[in-house]
Amino acid sequence: RKRGSPCVPARLMEGLLEERRGEWPQDSVCYRLYPPGGQDPAGVGRAELEQRREGIVGRLALLCAGYIWHNEAFRLQCAPARGDVPAHIGGVTNFGDNVDDEWFIVYLIQQITKEFPDLVASVEDNDGDFLLIEAAEYLPKWLNPDTSANRVFFYCGELHIIPIPQNPEERSWLPASNPTIPQALNLLTTHSDKCLAAGPIRKAIRRRLQSYPEKIHADRHRAYCYVPVGIAAVLQHRPDLLAPAVQAFYLRDPIDLRACRPFKRFLPNTRVMTLVTFTKCLYAQLQQQHFMPDRRSGYTLPAQSDQHFKAHALGMKLAHGFEILCSKCSQSLPSSKTGSNISSDPLWEGFINSLKKNNYFRVRSRTVFRHSRVSSAVALVMAQRVGLSCS
């Protein structure tokens, strides 16, 4: 079951962008955005690249707001030129078990090239050019995994495929072998009409993306959960923190469950009924697993005939997920000996403020809460998951 990969801190993103496809974590999608001048050996300056990145993130904010990522968020980072890969903006996202996240990223990339028509974008996953797999029955015979390298791009919101030369006239402007990325960028800006993918291919991709952005809301599922008030408070203001907690429960092992005997952070006597927004995938992962809490945890379930049994069961599983998550994160927290003070981090302050607004400190004193380190653990998760995401 443990197919998911841990969240990748933003500082490692550049390294992932430089790695070969086979070195990415399983179930990962890589996306790159090349600005004008990418075909120029002088490249694009870091400051200009960062300015473009900020503009893109700003334009996508409404689309990404409130989106619940299954494993890792869509994140953009500036990458310097290296070898024959020009300076660009890009990222690698591990989407885990929810392939809808991968296709949402494709939609975002398409929209970026539509909103910023001077950008050229590529998207690939562990299988390579998976967009071609979606349109496999319409591909020309010459196009296969060996010949598709550096040929498939989004440009001006449309899918483009750089062709191979098939006559003397085309040989005058098309490379004989797979193009380099600078060659591809030059071809797309000078011969975009000749590189536009065939109608049936573009139609197949549009058909796969046509349900967005409405699909973002259609894929949500809301359910009542009986959870500790601290979890209710956090999820009200940061619904994206639901995903790592569900994953922690879903991928638990006997060692993980030791953290729940007994609970130290999310105590059962602080539970309240609250409405939680899931993705359908996260809800299915939580709901499908039969799990009875250890008596030492303090959690009990009513009879299955009880009208609130499902809310109790879902809340108990969520509480276990958050407890496991915090116990793991606490091992990675910055030590006070290093001089790091997470309480000065704006993410920490946002977390504390969300609890204040929901009167969490009426249930537990701030001193006890602080020493429990739950807020530090969740703040660390926030820092890891938010990174440079567009949300």
CSV table of C-alpha atoms in Angstrom, one decimal:
chain,number,residue,atom,x,y,z
A,1,ARG,CA,0.0,0.0,0.0
A,2,LYS,CA,2.9,2.3,0.6
A,3,ARG,CA,3.1,3.8,-2.9
A,4,GLY,CA,3.1,7.4,-1.9
A,5,SER,CA,6.3,9.4,-1.6
A,6,PRO,CA,7.0,11.9,1.1
A,7,CYS,CA,6.4,15.6,0.3
A,8,VAL,CA,9.4,17.2,-1.4
A,9,PRO,CA,10.7,20.4,0.3
A,10,ALA,CA,10.9,23.3,-2.1
A,11,ARG,CA,14.7,23.5,-1.8
A,12,LEU,CA,14.9,20.0,-3.4
A,13,MET,CA,12.7,20.9,-6.3
A,14,GLU,CA,15.5,22.2,-8.4
A,15,GLY,CA,17.3,18.9,-8.0
A,16,LEU,CA,14.3,17.0,-9.1
A,17,LEU,CA,14.0,19.1,-12.2
A,18,GLU,CA,17.6,18.3,-13.1
A,19,GLU,CA,17.1,14.5,-12.6
A,20,ARG,CA,16.3,12.1,-15.4
A,21,ARG,CA,12.7,10.8,-15.6
A,22,GLY,CA,13.6,7.4,-14.2
A,23,GLU,CA,15.0,9.1,-11.0
A,24,TRP,CA,11.7,10.9,-10.1
A,25,PRO,CA,9.5,9.3,-7.4
A,26,GLN,CA,6.9,7.0,-8.7
A,27,ASP,CA,3.6,8.7,-9.7
A,28,SER,CA,5.2,12.0,-10.4
A,29,VAL,CA,4.5,14.6,-13.1
A,30,CYS,CA,7.1,17.1,-14.3
A,31,TYR,CA,6.2,20.4,-15.9
A,32,ARG,CA,8.4,23.1,-17.4
A,33,LEU,CA,7.6,26.6,-18.7
A,34,TYR,CA,10.1,28.2,-21.1
A,35,PRO,CA,10.0,32.0,-21.5
A,36,PRO,CA,11.0,33.8,-24.7
A,37,GLY,CA,14.7,33.8,-25.2
A,38,GLY,CA,15.1,30.2,-24.2
A,39,GLN,CA,16.7,29.4,-27.5
A,40,ASP,CA,19.3,32.1,-26.8
A,41,PRO,CA,22.5,30.7,-25.3
A,42,ALA,CA,22.6,33.8,-23.1
A,43,GLY,CA,19.4,32.6,-21.6
A,44,VAL,CA,16.9,34.5,-19.3
A,45,GLY,CA,18.1,36.3,-16.2
A,46,ARG,CA,17.1,35.0,-12.8
A,47,ALA,CA,15.3,38.2,-11.8
A,48,GLU,CA,13.2,38.2,-14.9
A,49,LEU,CA,12.4,34.5,-14.5
A,50,GLU,CA,11.3,35.1,-10.9
A,51,GLN,CA,9.1,38.0,-12.0
A,52,ARG,CA,7.5,35.7,-14.5
A,53,ARG,CA,6.9,33.0,-11.9
A,54,GLU,CA,5.3,35.5,-9.6
A,55,GLY,CA,3.0,36.7,-12.3
A,56,ILE,CA,1.9,33.1,-13.2
A,57,VAL,CA,1.3,32.2,-9.5
A,58,GLY,CA,-0.9,35.3,-9.1
A,59,ARG,CA,-3.0,34.5,-12.2
A,60,LEU,CA,-3.6,30.9,-11.0
A,61,ALA,CA,-4.4,31.8,-7.4
A,62,LEU,CA,-8.2,31.6,-7.9
A,63,LEU,CA,-8.0,28.3,-9.7
A,64,CYS,CA,-5.9,26.7,-7.0
A,65,ALA,CA,-7.5,28.3,-3.9
A,66,GLY,CA,-9.1,25.6,-1.8
A,67,TYR,CA,-7.9,22.8,-4.0
A,68,ILE,CA,-7.1,19.7,-1.9
A,69,TRP,CA,-4.0,18.0,-3.3
A,70,HIS,CA,-3.8,14.3,-2.7
A,71,ASN,CA,-0.1,14.2,-2.0
A,72,GLU,CA,2.0,17.2,-3.2
A,73,ALA,CA,0.8,20.5,-4.5
A,74,PHE,CA,1.5,22.1,-7.9
A,75,ARG,CA,4.6,24.2,-7.3
A,76,LEU,CA,6.7,26.5,-9.5
A,77,GLN,CA,10.3,27.2,-9.1
A,78,CYS,CA,12.9,28.9,-11.2
A,79,ALA,CA,15.6,26.6,-12.6
A,80,PRO,CA,18.8,27.9,-14.1
A,81,ALA,CA,20.1,26.8,-17.5
A,82,ARG,CA,22.0,23.5,-17.4
A,83,GLY,CA,23.4,21.7,-20.4
A,84,ASP,CA,21.1,22.0,-23.3
A,85,VAL,CA,18.1,22.8,-21.0
A,86,PRO,CA,17.5,26.6,-20.9
A,87,ALA,CA,16.6,28.5,-17.8
A,88,HIS,CA,12.9,27.9,-17.1
A,89,ILE,CA,10.1,27.8,-14.5
A,90,GLY,CA,9.0,24.3,-13.4
A,91,GLY,CA,8.3,21.7,-10.8
A,92,VAL,CA,7.8,18.1,-10.1
A,93,THR,CA,4.6,16.9,-8.2
A,94,ASN,CA,4.0,13.5,-6.8
A,95,PHE,CA,0.3,12.9,-7.2
A,96,GLY,CA,0.2,9.5,-5.5
A,97,ASP,CA,-3.0,7.5,-6.0
A,98,ASN,CA,-5.1,10.4,-7.4
A,99,VAL,CA,-4.5,10.7,-11.1
A,100,ASP,CA,-7.0,13.6,-11.2
A,101,ASP,CA,-4.3,15.8,-9.7
A,102,GLU,CA,-2.0,15.0,-12.6
A,103,TRP,CA,-4.7,16.0,-15.1
A,104,PHE,CA,-5.5,19.2,-13.1
A,105,ILE,CA,-1.9,20.1,-13.5
A,106,VAL,CA,-2.1,19.5,-17.2
A,107,TYR,CA,-5.1,21.9,-17.3
A,108,LEU,CA,-3.1,24.5,-15.3
A,109,ILE,CA,-0.2,24.3,-17.7
A,110,GLN,CA,-2.6,24.6,-20.7
A,111,GLN,CA,-4.2,27.7,-19.1
A,112,ILE,CA,-0.8,29.2,-18.3
A,113,THR,CA,0.2,29.0,-22.0
A,114,LYS,CA,-3.2,30.5,-22.9
A,115,GLU,CA,-2.8,33.4,-20.5
A,116,PHE,CA,0.9,33.9,-21.3
A,117,PRO,CA,1.1,33.1,-25.0
A,118,ASP,CA,4.8,33.7,-25.2
A,119,LEU,CA,5.5,30.7,-22.9
A,120,VAL,CA,6.2,27.2,-24.2
A,121,ALA,CA,5.4,24.3,-21.8
A,122,SER,CA,6.2,20.6,-21.6
A,123,VAL,CA,4.5,18.0,-19.3
A,124,GLU,CA,5.6,14.4,-18.7
A,125,ASP,CA,5.4,11.8,-16.0
A,126,ASN,CA,7.2,8.5,-15.2
A,127,ASP,CA,5.7,7.0,-18.4
A,128,GLY,CA,7.1,9.9,-20.6
A,129,ASP,CA,4.8,11.9,-22.9
A,130,PHE,CA,1.6,10.7,-21.3
A,131,LEU,CA,-0.4,13.2,-23.4
A,132,LEU,CA,0.4,11.0,-26.4
A,133,ILE,CA,-1.0,8.0,-24.6
A,134,GLU,CA,-4.3,9.8,-24.2
A,135,ALA,CA,-4.4,10.4,-27.9
A,136,ALA,CA,-2.7,7.1,-29.0
A,137,GLU,CA,-5.2,6.1,-31.6
A,138,TYR,CA,-4.7,9.3,-33.6
A,139,LEU,CA,-0.9,9.5,-33.6
A,140,PRO,CA,1.1,9.3,-36.8
A,141,LYS,CA,3.0,6.1,-37.3
A,142,TRP,CA,6.4,7.7,-37.0
A,143,LEU,CA,5.7,9.0,-33.5
A,144,ASN,CA,6.8,6.6,-30.7
A,145,PRO,CA,8.7,6.9,-27.4
A,146,ASP,CA,12.0,6.9,-29.3
A,147,THR,CA,11.1,9.8,-31.6
A,148,SER,CA,8.9,11.9,-29.3
A,149,ALA,CA,11.7,13.4,-27.2
A,150,ASN,CA,11.5,17.3,-27.1
A,151,ARG,CA,8.6,17.3,-29.6
A,152,VAL,CA,5.4,17.6,-27.5
A,153,PHE,CA,4.6,21.1,-26.1
A,154,PHE,CA,1.7,23.4,-25.1
A,155,TYR,CA,2.0,26.7,-26.9
A,156,CYS,CA,-0.8,29.4,-26.9
A,157,GLY,CA,-3.1,27.0,-25.1
A,158,GLU,CA,-2.8,24.4,-27.9
A,159,LEU,CA,-0.9,21.1,-28.1
A,160,HIS,CA,1.9,21.2,-30.6
A,161,ILE,CA,4.0,18.3,-31.9
A,162,ILE,CA,7.2,19.1,-33.9
A,163,PRO,CA,7.1,16.9,-37.0
A,164,ILE,CA,9.9,14.9,-38.6
A,165,PRO,CA,11.1,16.1,-42.0
A,166,GLN,CA,9.5,14.1,-44.8
A,167,ASN,CA,10.6,16.0,-47.9
A,168,PRO,CA,13.4,18.3,-49.0
A,169,GLU,CA,11.5,21.5,-48.1
A,170,GLU,CA,10.9,20.3,-44.5
A,171,ARG,CA,14.5,19.3,-44.2
A,172,SER,CA,15.4,22.9,-44.7
A,173,TRP,CA,13.9,23.9,-41.4
A,174,LEU,CA,13.5,20.7,-39.4
A,175,PRO,CA,16.3,18.8,-37.7
A,176,ALA,CA,17.0,15.3,-39.0
A,177,SER,CA,16.9,13.8,-35.5
A,178,ASN,CA,15.1,14.6,-32.3
A,179,PRO,CA,15.4,18.4,-31.7
A,180,THR,CA,17.2,19.9,-28.7
A,181,ILE,CA,15.0,22.0,-26.4
A,182,PRO,CA,16.5,25.3,-27.8
A,183,GLN,CA,15.8,24.0,-31.3
A,184,ALA,CA,12.2,23.1,-30.4
A,185,LEU,CA,11.5,26.5,-28.8
A,186,ASN,CA,12.8,28.2,-32.0
A,187,LEU,CA,10.6,26.0,-34.2
A,188,LEU,CA,7.5,26.7,-32.2
A,189,THR,CA,8.0,30.5,-32.3
A,190,THR,CA,8.9,30.5,-36.0
A,191,HIS,CA,6.7,27.7,-37.5
A,192,SER,CA,3.9,27.3,-34.9
A,193,ASP,CA,1.3,26.7,-37.6
A,194,LYS,CA,3.3,23.8,-39.0
A,195,CYS,CA,3.9,22.3,-35.6
A,196,LEU,CA,0.2,22.4,-34.4
A,197,ALA,CA,-0.9,18.9,-33.5
A,198,ALA,CA,-3.5,17.3,-35.7
A,199,GLY,CA,-7.2,18.1,-35.0
A,200,PRO,CA,-8.1,14.6,-33.6
A,201,ILE,CA,-5.1,14.6,-31.2
A,202,ARG,CA,-5.9,18.1,-29.9
A,203,LYS,CA,-9.6,17.1,-29.6
A,204,ALA,CA,-8.7,14.0,-27.5
A,205,ILE,CA,-6.7,16.2,-25.0
A,206,ARG,CA,-9.4,18.8,-24.9
A,207,ARG,CA,-12.0,16.1,-24.2
A,208,ARG,CA,-9.8,15.0,-21.2
A,209,LEU,CA,-9.6,18.5,-19.9
A,210,GLN,CA,-13.1,19.8,-20.7
A,211,SER,CA,-14.6,19.1,-17.3
A,212,TYR,CA,-12.2,21.7,-15.7
A,213,PRO,CA,-12.5,23.9,-13.7
A,214,GLU,CA,-16.0,22.6,-12.7
A,215,LYS,CA,-14.5,19.2,-11.9
A,216,ILE,CA,-12.6,20.8,-9.0
A,217,HIS,CA,-15.8,21.2,-7.1
A,218,ALA,CA,-17.5,18.1,-8.5
A,219,ASP,CA,-14.8,15.9,-7.1
A,220,ARG,CA,-15.4,17.1,-3.5
A,221,HIS,CA,-17.3,15.1,-1.0
A,222,ARG,CA,-18.6,16.5,2.3
A,223,ALA,CA,-19.2,14.4,5.4
A,224,TYR,CA,-19.8,14.9,9.1
A,225,CYS,CA,-16.9,13.8,11.3
A,226,TYR,CA,-16.7,13.7,15.1
A,227,VAL,CA,-13.2,15.0,15.6
A,228,PRO,CA,-11.1,16.8,18.3
A,229,VAL,CA,-11.8,20.5,18.3
A,230,GLY,CA,-8.2,21.2,17.3
A,231,ILE,CA,-8.6,19.3,14.1
A,232,ALA,CA,-11.9,21.0,13.3
A,233,ALA,CA,-10.3,24.4,13.8
A,234,VAL,CA,-7.3,23.6,11.5
A,235,LEU,CA,-9.4,22.1,8.7
A,236,GLN,CA,-11.8,25.0,8.7
A,237,HIS,CA,-9.0,27.4,7.7
A,238,ARG,CA,-6.6,24.9,6.0
A,239,PRO,CA,-8.6,22.2,4.3
A,240,ASP,CA,-5.4,21.1,2.4
A,241,LEU,CA,-4.0,19.7,5.6
A,242,LEU,CA,-6.6,16.9,5.4
A,243,ALA,CA,-4.7,15.1,2.8
A,244,PRO,CA,-1.5,14.4,4.7
A,245,ALA,CA,-3.5,13.2,7.7
A,246,VAL,CA,-5.6,10.8,5.6
A,247,GLN,CA,-2.4,9.5,4.0
A,248,ALA,CA,-0.8,9.0,7.4
A,249,PHE,CA,-3.7,6.8,8.5
A,250,TYR,CA,-4.1,5.0,5.1
A,251,LEU,CA,-0.4,4.1,5.0
A,252,ARG,CA,0.0,3.4,8.7
A,253,ASP,CA,1.9,0.4,10.1
A,254,PRO,CA,2.1,-1.1,13.6
A,255,ILE,CA,5.0,1.2,14.6
A,256,ASP,CA,2.9,4.3,13.5
A,257,LEU,CA,0.0,3.2,15.8
A,258,ARG,CA,2.3,3.3,18.8
A,259,ALA,CA,1.9,7.1,18.8
A,260,CYS,CA,-1.8,6.5,19.4
A,261,ARG,CA,-1.4,4.5,22.6
A,262,PRO,CA,-2.4,6.7,24.2
A,263,PHE,CA,-3.1,10.0,22.3
A,264,LYS,CA,-1.0,12.9,23.4
A,265,ARG,CA,-2.2,15.7,21.1
A,266,PHE,CA,-5.8,15.1,19.8
A,267,LEU,CA,-7.7,13.9,22.9
A,268,PRO,CA,-11.0,12.1,22.4
A,269,ASN,CA,-12.7,14.2,25.2
A,270,THR,CA,-12.4,17.3,23.0
A,271,ARG,CA,-14.4,16.0,20.1
A,272,VAL,CA,-17.0,18.1,18.2
A,273,MET,CA,-19.2,17.4,15.2
A,274,THR,CA,-18.0,19.2,12.1
A,275,LEU,CA,-18.5,19.1,8.4
A,276,VAL,CA,-15.3,18.1,6.5
A,277,THR,CA,-14.6,18.6,2.8
A,278,PHE,CA,-12.8,15.6,1.2
A,279,THR,CA,-11.9,14.8,-2.3
A,280,LYS,CA,-13.7,11.6,-3.4
A,281,CYS,CA,-10.4,9.8,-3.5
A,282,LEU,CA,-9.4,10.8,0.1
A,283,TYR,CA,-12.9,10.0,1.4
A,284,ALA,CA,-12.8,6.5,-0.3
A,285,GLN,CA,-9.4,5.8,1.3
A,286,LEU,CA,-10.6,6.7,4.7
A,287,GLN,CA,-14.1,5.1,4.5
A,288,GLN,CA,-13.1,1.8,2.9
A,289,GLN,CA,-10.8,0.7,5.7
A,290,HIS,CA,-12.2,-1.3,8.6
A,291,PHE,CA,-10.3,-0.2,11.7
A,292,MET,CA,-11.0,-0.6,15.4
A,293,PRO,CA,-9.2,1.7,17.8
A,294,ASP,CA,-6.9,0.4,20.5
A,295,ARG,CA,-8.6,0.6,24.0
A,296,ARG,CA,-5.5,2.5,25.2
A,297,SER,CA,-6.2,5.3,22.7
A,298,GLY,CA,-9.3,6.5,24.6
A,299,TYR,CA,-11.4,6.3,21.4
A,300,THR,CA,-14.5,4.2,21.3
A,301,LEU,CA,-17.2,3.8,18.6
A,302,PRO,CA,-21.0,3.6,19.1
A,303,ALA,CA,-23.0,0.7,17.8
A,304,GLN,CA,-23.1,0.5,14.0
A,305,SER,CA,-26.9,1.0,14.2
A,306,ASP,CA,-26.3,4.4,15.7
A,307,GLN,CA,-27.1,7.2,13.3
A,308,HIS,CA,-23.8,8.9,14.0
A,309,PHE,CA,-21.7,5.8,13.7
A,310,LYS,CA,-20.1,6.9,10.4
A,311,ALA,CA,-19.3,10.4,11.7
A,312,HIS,CA,-17.6,8.8,14.8
A,313,ALA,CA,-15.7,6.3,12.6
A,314,LEU,CA,-14.5,8.9,10.1
A,315,GLY,CA,-13.5,11.3,12.9
A,316,MET,CA,-11.6,8.5,14.8
A,317,LYS,CA,-9.6,7.6,11.7
A,318,LEU,CA,-8.8,11.3,11.0
A,319,ALA,CA,-7.7,11.7,14.6
A,320,HIS,CA,-5.3,8.8,14.2
A,321,GLY,CA,-4.0,10.2,11.0
A,322,PHE,CA,-3.2,13.6,12.6
A,323,GLU,CA,-1.7,12.0,15.7
A,324,ILE,CA,0.6,9.8,13.5
A,325,LEU,CA,1.5,12.7,11.3
A,326,CYS,CA,2.4,14.9,14.2
A,327,SER,CA,4.5,12.2,15.9
A,328,LYS,CA,6.5,11.7,12.7
A,329,CYS,CA,7.0,15.4,12.1
A,330,SER,CA,8.1,16.0,15.7
A,331,GLN,CA,11.2,14.0,14.9
A,332,SER,CA,12.1,16.5,12.2
A,333,LEU,CA,11.3,19.7,14.1
A,334,PRO,CA,14.1,22.3,14.4
A,335,SER,CA,15.8,22.0,17.8
A,336,SER,CA,15.9,25.0,20.1
A,337,LYS,CA,19.6,24.4,20.4
A,338,THR,CA,20.0,25.4,16.7
A,339,GLY,CA,18.6,28.8,17.4
A,340,SER,CA,15.6,28.1,15.1
A,341,ASN,CA,12.3,29.4,16.5
A,342,ILE,CA,9.3,28.1,14.7
A,343,SER,CA,7.0,30.3,16.8
A,344,SER,CA,8.3,33.3,14.8
A,345,ASP,CA,7.3,31.7,11.5
A,346,PRO,CA,4.2,33.2,9.8
A,347,LEU,CA,2.9,29.7,9.1
A,348,TRP,CA,3.0,29.1,12.9
A,349,GLU,CA,1.2,32.4,13.6
A,350,GLY,CA,-1.5,31.5,11.0
A,351,PHE,CA,-2.0,28.2,12.7
A,352,ILE,CA,-2.2,29.7,16.2
A,353,ASN,CA,-4.6,32.4,15.0
A,354,SER,CA,-6.9,29.8,13.4
A,355,LEU,CA,-7.1,28.0,16.7
A,356,LYS,CA,-7.8,31.2,18.6
A,357,LYS,CA,-10.7,32.1,16.3
A,358,ASN,CA,-12.2,28.7,17.1
A,359,ASN,CA,-11.7,29.0,20.9
A,360,TYR,CA,-9.4,26.0,21.0
A,361,PHE,CA,-7.5,27.5,23.9
A,362,ARG,CA,-10.6,27.4,26.0
A,363,VAL,CA,-10.3,23.6,25.9
A,364,ARG,CA,-6.5,23.4,26.4
A,365,SER,CA,-4.3,26.1,27.7
A,366,ARG,CA,-1.8,27.7,25.3
A,367,THR,CA,1.1,26.5,27.5
A,368,VAL,CA,0.1,22.9,27.5
A,369,PHE,CA,-0.7,23.1,23.8
A,370,ARG,CA,2.7,24.6,23.0
A,371,HIS,CA,4.6,22.0,24.9
A,372,SER,CA,2.5,19.2,23.2
A,373,ARG,CA,4.3,20.3,19.9
A,374,VAL,CA,1.3,19.6,17.8
A,375,SER,CA,1.2,23.1,16.5
A,376,SER,CA,4.9,22.8,15.6
A,377,ALA,CA,4.3,19.6,13.8
A,378,VAL,CA,1.4,20.9,11.8
A,379,ALA,CA,3.3,24.1,11.0
A,380,LEU,CA,6.1,21.9,9.6
A,381,VAL,CA,3.7,20.1,7.4
A,382,MET,CA,2.3,23.4,6.3
A,383,ALA,CA,5.8,24.6,5.4
A,384,GLN,CA,6.5,21.4,3.4
A,385,ARG,CA,3.3,21.3,1.6
A,386,VAL,CA,2.9,25.0,0.8
A,387,GLY,CA,6.4,25.6,-0.4
A,388,LEU,CA,6.1,27.6,-3.6
A,389,SER,CA,2.6,26.3,-4.5
A,390,CYS,CA,0.2,28.5,-6.3
A,391,SER,CA,-2.3,28.1,-3.5
